[in-house]
Structure formats: structure tokens, C-alpha cells
Amino acid sequence: MVRTGSASVAAGPTLAVVAREAGVSVPTASKVVNGREDVAPETRRRVTEALDRLGYVRRPRFDAAKASGLVDLVVHSLETSWSGAVLHGVEAAAHDAGLEVVVSAGPNRTRVGRPERGWLDKITARGSSGVLFNLAELTSSQYGWLDQHRIPYVLIDPVLEPPPGVVSVGAANWQGGVTATEHLLALGHERIAVVAGHQRRMCSSARVAGYRSALAAAGIRQRPEYVRHAGFDESAAHRRTLELLDLPEPPTAVFACSDRMALGVFEALAERGLRVPDDISVVGFDDLPEAGWTTPALTTVRQPLSEMAATALRLLVRMMEGDRPESTRTELSTRLVERASTAPPAD
């Protein structure tokens, strides 16, 4: 089956439950479901009985000769280098799989308070074999529609926590927040502020949690006034940074939870006549091409966007073939890219 889905759709048991019931591994149960021959007769019998007993719904195996050979990539925006990195990863993996990619923008628009359905209807009309959603904020009715039409899909860096059973790929955002903060602590900074994204977005809250965890581990008092939310917007980051600089005790370093917001931080510091990193250090997050264009070049946490997208496409192909990933959440590691925007605090 494609996913255990939203609450409105009867999910049924997962392949892992069937495997446990039959006393076999998940790969062995998958072989039986997909009609593989390399399974002992007695093992096949136990798995088949467990499938019938538990009411497991078998998804027909993907047939490349009958399918359209198309997958949809639905992105939040087509105007950013972020989307370009995601598209590059999807295209490379799709080429290896012999698939074509159709790209469209934004499923989370609403009209008269109801979810926009045009993109859903287009998926059906094209006969797409599966869908990848990047930074999408799907509604319960949209999840239900995908379930009802049995369309396999994978989320890339979902905005909100997906419903149980939905397959997603993201970065190790909490660890990235820890890494950025530990880098500044190692340089000698203690007054470290964070310019965060949306409070309710998964990646933003995880990065802030990592920042707080690193401060706590170092025995540094956490200052509520040093946490400012800018919604991943450059102009808002500019305003939040000015607010930080107006504090009685302003920070000596800023962790911006995206490279785009780091640009807004740079602008605010220049407006106040402050130099990076002589007067204040700045760390970003993403490692987009823009990070190397700033003056000075931006120290940032790299999340592997192209690799995340390629991983999501490969998972989607498995689901199109009737397989089911054992884990619904895949996280790829982040790492610090040290450039010239950080230094020890000024005396």
C-alpha cells in the first residue's frame, strides 16, 4: 500500500506489521507481496496467511510499460536557488530511473477558503505515476485525495509534521542548529542571537531547539530576547536584526536560520556601520550559492538539498513498484562550511 495515510482514510496494516505477524523480515515479506520467487514455500505460506488474516491491501506492482513514465515535482516557488538545487537532484535521479519530471509550483494556495484543486486534477489528467512535494503545506483533504486515488508521493522538507505514515526526506536540522551554535561558542561568543524562520515550521523549530541545546550544554544562559522570528524573509530578518542591535546588551554573534535571512542580517549591520566579522559574527543555514557571494563570504550550515531530492525520488520509485520504505522519515546529515563571516568576539 502507498501509505498509512490521514485519519479520514482507512490505512490497514503496514508491511512491517505483516512481517512481524509472520515471523519474517520486512524485505522477505516484500518479496512475497511483489511475487518474487526466491522465498521458501513454507515462508511464503506464512506471509500469505498473515496478509490475508490482517487484511493487507496489496498495491499492484508498477508496470513501466503501462505507466506514463512521468513524475510530478510540486515546489513552493520556482524563483529561488533552493528550488534549483532540488530540481537538479530530482532530474538526475529521474534520469537514472528512466522517468520524466513535470514541474509545477505551489499546491497550498486557497480559493474562497477551500484548497486549490487544479494541480490535483492535472496530476490525474497526465496520468503521473507519483508526486514529490517540496516545502508543501498539504491539507487533510489533499492528503485524502491522494490516498483515494492511490497516488504514491514523498514530501521533501515538509513544512509541518506529516500525518503518520507519510514518507518524507529532510535534513538533520536540530544537529545543524547545534553545529552553528557550537562553532560560535568555540570562537568565544556567549551573547549569541538567533534569527529564526516561522515558529510552526518543522525545520525552523528544530534549528532553534539545536541552538538552545548547544547553549545549555555550554552552561550559557538562554536569553529570550535573543530569539527573533523573521519567517525566512530577508526584509523581516533586517528588521529583527535592528531590534537585536537596539537591546541594552546586543549580541556579538547572530545565527540566521537561512542564508536568505543572513543577507538581511548583513544589510542591517551595514546600516549601523558594523563590520562582519570584526564587530559581529554571522552564521547562515543552507549553503546556497549566495553564501559565497557575500562580502565577507558567509559561514553557513550546509544541508544537502540535491541529495535530499534525489533520495526522495528513489524512495518514490520504490513506492511506485509496490515496495514500502521501512522508515517514513529519512534525514540526511548537515555540516558546517566555514568561511570569513565568523571570528572571535571583539574586545
Short mmCIF file of C-alpha atoms in Angstrom, two decimals, residues 101-293:
data_model
loop_
_atom_site.label_atom_id
_atom_site.label_comp_id
_atom_site.label_asym_id
_atom_site.label_seq_id
_atom_site.Cartn_x
_atom_site.Cartn_y
_atom_site.Cartn_z
CA VAL A 101 9.71 15.12 -14.50
CA VAL A 102 6.89 17.66 -14.72
CA VAL A 103 7.48 20.72 -12.50
CA SER A 104 4.75 22.96 -11.10
CA ALA A 105 4.51 25.50 -8.27
CA GLY A 106 2.55 25.70 -5.08
CA PRO A 107 -0.25 23.31 -4.01
CA ASN A 108 -1.09 25.32 -0.89
CA ARG A 109 -2.93 28.21 -2.49
CA THR A 110 -6.57 28.55 -1.47
CA ARG A 111 -9.57 29.99 -3.21
CA VAL A 112 -12.63 31.08 -1.22
CA GLY A 113 -11.22 29.23 1.78
CA ARG A 114 -11.03 25.86 0.02
CA PRO A 115 -7.90 24.02 -1.20
CA GLU A 116 -6.97 24.72 -4.80
CA ARG A 117 -7.64 21.52 -6.73
CA GLY A 118 -6.27 22.42 -10.16
CA TRP A 119 -2.88 20.81 -9.59
CA LEU A 120 -4.56 17.62 -8.34
CA ASP A 121 -6.72 17.36 -11.44
CA LYS A 122 -3.69 17.92 -13.67
CA ILE A 123 -1.85 15.04 -11.99
CA THR A 124 -4.78 12.75 -12.79
CA ALA A 125 -5.10 14.05 -16.36
CA ARG A 126 -1.40 13.48 -17.04
CA GLY A 127 -1.51 10.01 -15.53
CA SER A 128 1.55 10.77 -13.42
CA SER A 129 3.00 7.73 -11.69
CA GLY A 130 3.93 9.60 -8.49
CA VAL A 131 4.43 13.02 -6.91
CA LEU A 132 7.21 14.77 -4.98
CA PHE A 133 6.22 17.76 -2.84
CA ASN A 134 8.89 20.26 -1.82
CA LEU A 135 8.12 22.64 1.08
CA ALA A 136 4.43 21.90 0.60
CA GLU A 137 1.77 22.51 3.22
CA LEU A 138 -0.89 19.98 2.29
CA THR A 139 -4.36 19.98 3.82
CA SER A 140 -6.12 16.92 5.20
CA SER A 141 -8.44 16.89 2.18
CA GLN A 142 -5.45 16.94 -0.18
CA TYR A 143 -3.85 14.03 1.68
CA GLY A 144 -7.20 12.24 1.47
CA TRP A 145 -7.48 12.89 -2.27
CA LEU A 146 -4.02 11.40 -2.87
CA ASP A 147 -4.95 8.36 -0.78
CA GLN A 148 -8.24 7.88 -2.55
CA HIS A 149 -6.56 7.95 -5.97
CA ARG A 150 -3.72 5.72 -4.70
CA ILE A 151 -1.02 8.05 -5.98
CA PRO A 152 2.40 7.42 -4.38
CA TYR A 153 4.06 10.56 -3.03
CA VAL A 154 7.01 11.71 -0.93
CA LEU A 155 7.50 15.02 0.88
CA ILE A 156 10.81 16.87 0.61
CA ASP A 157 11.43 19.03 3.69
CA PRO A 158 7.76 19.22 4.74
CA VAL A 159 6.60 22.48 6.31
CA LEU A 160 4.60 20.79 9.08
CA GLU A 161 4.81 17.39 10.76
CA PRO A 162 3.24 14.99 8.23
CA PRO A 163 0.41 12.64 9.24
CA PRO A 164 1.51 9.20 10.46
CA GLY A 165 2.78 7.01 7.65
CA VAL A 166 3.61 9.75 5.16
CA VAL A 167 7.10 9.30 3.71
CA SER A 168 9.36 12.36 3.90
CA VAL A 169 13.01 13.35 3.42
CA GLY A 170 14.72 16.22 5.22
CA ALA A 171 17.96 17.43 6.76
CA ALA A 172 19.25 17.00 10.29
CA ASN A 173 18.04 20.46 11.28
CA TRP A 174 18.46 20.05 15.04
CA GLN A 175 22.07 18.94 14.63
CA GLY A 176 22.64 21.81 12.22
CA GLY A 177 21.46 24.29 14.86
CA VAL A 178 23.80 22.66 17.37
CA THR A 179 26.73 22.82 14.94
CA ALA A 180 26.23 26.51 14.10
CA THR A 181 25.98 27.49 17.76
CA GLU A 182 28.92 25.33 18.86
CA HIS A 183 31.07 26.99 16.19
CA LEU A 184 30.31 30.43 17.64
CA LEU A 185 30.82 29.19 21.20
CA ALA A 186 34.21 27.75 20.23
CA LEU A 187 35.24 31.19 18.95
CA GLY A 188 34.46 32.63 22.38
CA HIS A 189 30.99 34.10 21.81
CA GLU A 190 28.46 33.91 24.62
CA ARG A 191 25.96 36.56 23.53
CA ILE A 192 24.59 34.62 20.55
CA ALA A 193 21.24 35.55 19.00
CA VAL A 194 19.18 33.54 16.53
CA VAL A 195 17.07 34.94 13.68
CA ALA A 196 14.66 32.09 13.07
CA GLY A 197 12.08 31.26 10.42
CA HIS A 198 8.40 30.52 11.03
CA GLN A 199 7.69 29.35 14.55
CA ARG A 200 5.47 26.48 13.40
CA ARG A 201 7.69 25.24 10.56
CA MET A 202 9.43 21.94 11.37
CA CYS A 203 12.89 22.91 10.17
CA SER A 204 12.88 26.28 11.95
CA SER A 205 11.76 24.95 15.32
CA ALA A 206 14.36 22.15 15.09
CA ARG A 207 17.19 24.61 14.34
CA VAL A 208 16.20 26.83 17.25
CA ALA A 209 15.98 23.78 19.51
CA GLY A 210 19.52 22.83 18.45
CA TYR A 211 20.71 26.38 19.21
CA ARG A 212 19.18 26.23 22.68
CA SER A 213 20.58 22.78 23.33
CA ALA A 214 24.12 23.89 22.45
CA LEU A 215 23.88 26.92 24.75
CA ALA A 216 22.56 24.76 27.60
CA ALA A 217 25.35 22.21 27.12
CA ALA A 218 27.90 25.03 27.33
CA GLY A 219 26.29 26.41 30.50
CA ILE A 220 25.30 29.66 28.76
CA ARG A 221 22.14 31.38 29.97
CA GLN A 222 19.48 31.47 27.26
CA ARG A 223 18.08 34.96 26.68
CA PRO A 224 14.51 35.03 25.35
CA GLU A 225 15.14 38.46 23.79
CA TYR A 226 17.86 36.92 21.62
CA VAL A 227 15.36 34.73 19.74
CA ARG A 228 13.67 36.61 16.88
CA HIS A 229 11.42 35.13 14.19
CA ALA A 230 11.59 36.50 10.65
CA GLY A 231 9.67 33.90 8.64
CA PHE A 232 12.60 33.14 6.30
CA ASP A 233 12.15 36.62 4.81
CA GLU A 234 15.17 38.83 4.11
CA SER A 235 13.41 42.12 4.91
CA ALA A 236 11.98 40.75 8.16
CA ALA A 237 15.46 39.49 9.13
CA HIS A 238 16.75 43.01 8.54
CA ARG A 239 14.15 44.41 10.96
CA ARG A 240 14.71 41.70 13.58
CA THR A 241 18.47 42.37 13.50
CA LEU A 242 17.93 46.11 14.12
CA GLU A 243 15.81 45.13 17.13
CA LEU A 244 18.65 42.97 18.44
CA LEU A 245 21.15 45.81 18.00
CA ASP A 246 18.89 48.13 19.99
CA LEU A 247 18.96 45.87 23.06
CA PRO A 248 20.80 47.18 26.13
CA GLU A 249 23.26 44.31 25.66
CA PRO A 250 23.28 43.42 21.94
CA PRO A 251 24.65 40.08 20.72
CA THR A 252 28.19 39.61 19.46
CA ALA A 253 27.08 36.89 17.03
CA VAL A 254 23.93 36.01 15.07
CA PHE A 255 22.83 32.60 13.83
CA ALA A 256 20.46 33.18 10.90
CA CYS A 257 18.37 30.06 10.18
CA SER A 258 18.67 30.54 6.41
CA ASP A 259 21.20 32.10 4.04
CA ARG A 260 18.50 34.40 2.70
CA MET A 261 17.86 35.79 6.18
CA ALA A 262 21.61 36.13 6.69
CA LEU A 263 21.61 38.62 3.80
CA GLY A 264 19.07 40.69 5.73
CA VAL A 265 21.30 40.48 8.80
CA PHE A 266 24.26 41.74 6.74
CA GLU A 267 22.22 44.69 5.47
CA ALA A 268 21.14 45.72 8.98
CA LEU A 269 24.70 45.55 10.29
CA ALA A 270 26.00 47.65 7.39
CA GLU A 271 23.22 50.17 8.03
CA ARG A 272 24.51 50.59 11.59
CA GLY A 273 28.13 50.84 10.48
CA LEU A 274 29.09 47.47 11.95
CA ARG A 275 31.63 45.19 10.27
CA VAL A 276 31.38 41.43 9.78
CA PRO A 277 33.12 39.66 11.49
CA ASP A 278 35.16 42.38 13.26
CA ASP A 279 32.19 43.75 15.22
CA ILE A 280 29.73 40.86 14.96
CA SER A 281 29.87 37.32 13.56
CA VAL A 282 27.16 35.79 11.36
CA VAL A 283 26.35 32.15 10.54
CA GLY A 284 23.71 31.11 8.00
CA PHE A 285 21.99 27.87 7.08
CA ASP A 286 21.56 26.15 3.67
CA ASP A 287 24.83 26.84 1.80
CA LEU A 288 23.09 28.21 -1.26
CA PRO A 289 25.28 29.81 -3.98
CA GLU A 290 24.55 33.24 -2.47
CA ALA A 291 26.55 32.27 0.62
CA GLY A 292 29.77 32.56 -1.38
CA TRP A 293 28.80 35.87 -2.99
#
